Each structure stands twice: as structure tokens, then as C-alpha cells.
């Protein structure tokens, strides 16, 4: 993992998208390994982080049906489960 400025994460290519069940939050995966969660449809950023290896594109995102967790999978072969209330990674698989 690591930290990249929001601008650097968001300037990379979008590589995955997932809208939560009630359509209020959009998760975006980026080619530099970043994950961003935005309010939808306003696109106001709630959270941005890089926990996947830098340069390893996020390829899949999935919301838990109750919206409490988000999973991200990347080319680094890691799956990270995020707690959506704290936006902290709670599990690396």
C-alpha cells in the first residue's frame, strides 16, 4: 500500500466502477491501484486511498448488499475489504 495525492490517483485511468445498492455511492477503481468513493450523482469525493500495489490496476469492485462494506480486487492479486463507515481496510485476502 501507500499514499498518493488524490490528484495523482484520479489522473490515472478508470479501471473499475460499482454503484451501491441504493444508488447513492459510486466506487471507482484506478489503474494506479487507487480506490475512490464518491456521492452519486454529485460525484463529491468521500474517500480516496491506495492500498493495492502502486501501478497495479483495480479490476473489480463489489458492494455488500447492505452497503456497509466494499471489496476491491487488483492486479496485485489482493482483495481488500473496506469498512464503509470508517473507510479503513478491514481485511486483506
PDB file of C-alpha atoms in Angstrom:
ATOM      1  CA  UNK A   1       0.000   0.000   0.000  1.00  0.00           C
ATOM      2  CA  UNK A   2       0.915   3.619   0.042  1.00  0.00           C
ATOM      3  CA  UNK A   3      -0.332   7.125  -0.298  1.00  0.00           C
ATOM      4  CA  UNK A   4      -0.694   9.092  -3.499  1.00  0.00           C
ATOM      5  CA  UNK A   5      -2.229  12.538  -3.671  1.00  0.00           C
ATOM      6  CA  UNK A   6      -5.890  12.435  -4.731  1.00  0.00           C
ATOM      7  CA  UNK A   7      -4.987  14.292  -7.920  1.00  0.00           C
ATOM      8  CA  UNK A   8      -2.449  11.641  -8.958  1.00  0.00           C
ATOM      9  CA  UNK A   9      -4.852   8.770  -8.262  1.00  0.00           C
ATOM     10  CA  UNK A  10      -7.689  10.453 -10.127  1.00  0.00           C
ATOM     11  CA  UNK A  11      -5.477  11.381 -13.083  1.00  0.00           C
ATOM     12  CA  UNK A  12      -4.917   7.695 -13.839  1.00  0.00           C
ATOM     13  CA  UNK A  13      -7.341   5.699 -15.981  1.00  0.00           C
ATOM     14  CA  UNK A  14     -10.586   4.398 -14.507  1.00  0.00           C
ATOM     15  CA  UNK A  15     -10.367   0.612 -14.452  1.00  0.00           C
ATOM     16  CA  UNK A  16     -13.486  -0.426 -12.471  1.00  0.00           C
ATOM     17  CA  UNK A  17     -16.830   1.017 -11.342  1.00  0.00           C
ATOM     18  CA  UNK A  18     -19.527  -0.129  -8.901  1.00  0.00           C
ATOM     19  CA  UNK A  19     -22.677   1.635  -7.743  1.00  0.00           C
ATOM     20  CA  UNK A  20     -24.036   0.701  -4.311  1.00  0.00           C
ATOM     21  CA  UNK A  21     -27.467  -0.946  -3.986  1.00  0.00           C
ATOM     22  CA  UNK A  22     -29.398   2.250  -3.272  1.00  0.00           C
ATOM     23  CA  UNK A  23     -27.577   4.206  -5.984  1.00  0.00           C
ATOM     24  CA  UNK A  24     -26.121   6.851  -3.667  1.00  0.00           C
ATOM     25  CA  UNK A  25     -22.398   5.989  -3.754  1.00  0.00           C
ATOM     26  CA  UNK A  26     -20.110   5.139  -6.652  1.00  0.00           C
ATOM     27  CA  UNK A  27     -16.839   3.256  -6.105  1.00  0.00           C
ATOM     28  CA  UNK A  28     -14.166   3.923  -8.707  1.00  0.00           C
ATOM     29  CA  UNK A  29     -11.029   1.822  -9.218  1.00  0.00           C
ATOM     30  CA  UNK A  30      -7.999   3.336 -10.924  1.00  0.00           C
ATOM     31  CA  UNK A  31      -5.115   1.959 -12.952  1.00  0.00           C
ATOM     32  CA  UNK A  32      -2.560   3.132 -10.348  1.00  0.00           C
ATOM     33  CA  UNK A  33      -4.134   0.972  -7.621  1.00  0.00           C
ATOM     34  CA  UNK A  34      -6.362   3.620  -6.086  1.00  0.00           C
ATOM     35  CA  UNK A  35      -9.945   3.365  -4.905  1.00  0.00           C
ATOM     36  CA  UNK A  36     -12.237   6.363  -4.638  1.00  0.00           C
ATOM     37  CA  UNK A  37     -15.793   6.536  -3.278  1.00  0.00           C
ATOM     38  CA  UNK A  38     -17.995   9.415  -4.385  1.00  0.00           C
ATOM     39  CA  UNK A  39     -21.517  10.518  -3.625  1.00  0.00           C
ATOM     40  CA  UNK A  40     -23.714   9.807  -6.611  1.00  0.00           C
ATOM     41  CA  UNK A  41     -24.783  11.633  -8.726  1.00  0.00           C
ATOM     42  CA  UNK A  42     -22.941  14.726  -7.357  1.00  0.00           C
ATOM     43  CA  UNK A  43     -19.534  12.957  -7.646  1.00  0.00           C
ATOM     44  CA  UNK A  44     -18.333  14.651  -4.447  1.00  0.00           C
ATOM     45  CA  UNK A  45     -15.374  12.631  -3.135  1.00  0.00           C
ATOM     46  CA  UNK A  46     -15.947  10.902   0.189  1.00  0.00           C
ATOM     47  CA  UNK A  47     -12.751   8.848   0.299  1.00  0.00           C
ATOM     48  CA  UNK A  48      -9.627   8.094  -1.736  1.00  0.00           C
ATOM     49  CA  UNK A  49      -6.916   5.574  -0.850  1.00  0.00           C
ATOM     50  CA  UNK A  50      -4.198   3.444  -2.398  1.00  0.00           C
ATOM     51  CA  UNK A  51      -3.813   0.129  -0.611  1.00  0.00           C
ATOM     52  CA  UNK A  52      -3.127  -2.030  -3.651  1.00  0.00           C
ATOM     53  CA  UNK A  53       0.421  -2.081  -5.018  1.00  0.00           C
ATOM     54  CA  UNK A  54       1.168   1.096  -6.921  1.00  0.00           C
ATOM     55  CA  UNK A  55       0.747   0.605 -10.624  1.00  0.00           C
ATOM     56  CA  UNK A  56      -1.476  -2.476 -10.201  1.00  0.00           C
ATOM     57  CA  UNK A  57      -4.876  -1.601 -11.603  1.00  0.00           C
ATOM     58  CA  UNK A  58      -8.012  -2.166  -9.572  1.00  0.00           C
ATOM     59  CA  UNK A  59     -10.009  -4.570 -11.771  1.00  0.00           C
ATOM     60  CA  UNK A  60     -13.135  -5.258  -9.715  1.00  0.00           C
ATOM     61  CA  UNK A  61     -15.264  -3.619  -7.053  1.00  0.00           C
ATOM     62  CA  UNK A  62     -18.264  -5.049  -5.206  1.00  0.00           C
ATOM     63  CA  UNK A  63     -20.544  -3.554  -2.579  1.00  0.00           C
ATOM     64  CA  UNK A  64     -22.049  -5.667   0.188  1.00  0.00           C
ATOM     65  CA  UNK A  65     -25.847  -5.640  -0.315  1.00  0.00           C
ATOM     66  CA  UNK A  66     -26.366  -3.655   2.914  1.00  0.00           C
ATOM     67  CA  UNK A  67     -23.786  -1.064   1.802  1.00  0.00           C
ATOM     68  CA  UNK A  68     -21.601  -1.475   4.892  1.00  0.00           C
ATOM     69  CA  UNK A  69     -18.602  -2.950   3.073  1.00  0.00           C
ATOM     70  CA  UNK A  70     -16.830  -2.615  -0.244  1.00  0.00           C
ATOM     71  CA  UNK A  71     -14.393  -5.130  -1.748  1.00  0.00           C
ATOM     72  CA  UNK A  72     -11.695  -4.188  -4.252  1.00  0.00           C
ATOM     73  CA  UNK A  73      -9.565  -6.572  -6.279  1.00  0.00           C
ATOM     74  CA  UNK A  74      -6.493  -5.599  -8.270  1.00  0.00           C
ATOM     75  CA  UNK A  75      -3.741  -6.965 -10.491  1.00  0.00           C
ATOM     76  CA  UNK A  76      -1.595  -7.393  -7.368  1.00  0.00           C
ATOM     77  CA  UNK A  77      -3.948 -10.381  -6.680  1.00  0.00           C
ATOM     78  CA  UNK A  78      -5.045  -8.880  -3.354  1.00  0.00           C
ATOM     79  CA  UNK A  79      -8.668  -8.419  -2.404  1.00  0.00           C
ATOM     80  CA  UNK A  80      -9.264  -5.700   0.158  1.00  0.00           C
ATOM     81  CA  UNK A  81     -12.470  -5.449   2.161  1.00  0.00           C
ATOM     82  CA  UNK A  82     -13.249  -1.892   3.267  1.00  0.00           C
ATOM     83  CA  UNK A  83     -15.460  -0.780   6.158  1.00  0.00           C
ATOM     84  CA  UNK A  84     -17.572   1.924   4.547  1.00  0.00           C
ATOM     85  CA  UNK A  85     -18.260   3.721   7.839  1.00  0.00           C
ATOM     86  CA  UNK A  86     -14.554   4.308   8.560  1.00  0.00           C
ATOM     87  CA  UNK A  87     -13.111   3.723   5.037  1.00  0.00           C
ATOM     88  CA  UNK A  88     -10.400   1.616   6.583  1.00  0.00           C
ATOM     89  CA  UNK A  89      -9.322  -1.727   5.126  1.00  0.00           C
ATOM     90  CA  UNK A  90     -10.617  -4.429   7.479  1.00  0.00           C
ATOM     91  CA  UNK A  91      -9.367  -7.480   5.634  1.00  0.00           C
ATOM     92  CA  UNK A  92      -6.747  -8.357   3.005  1.00  0.00           C
ATOM     93  CA  UNK A  93      -7.358 -11.628   1.177  1.00  0.00           C
TER      94      UNK A  93
END
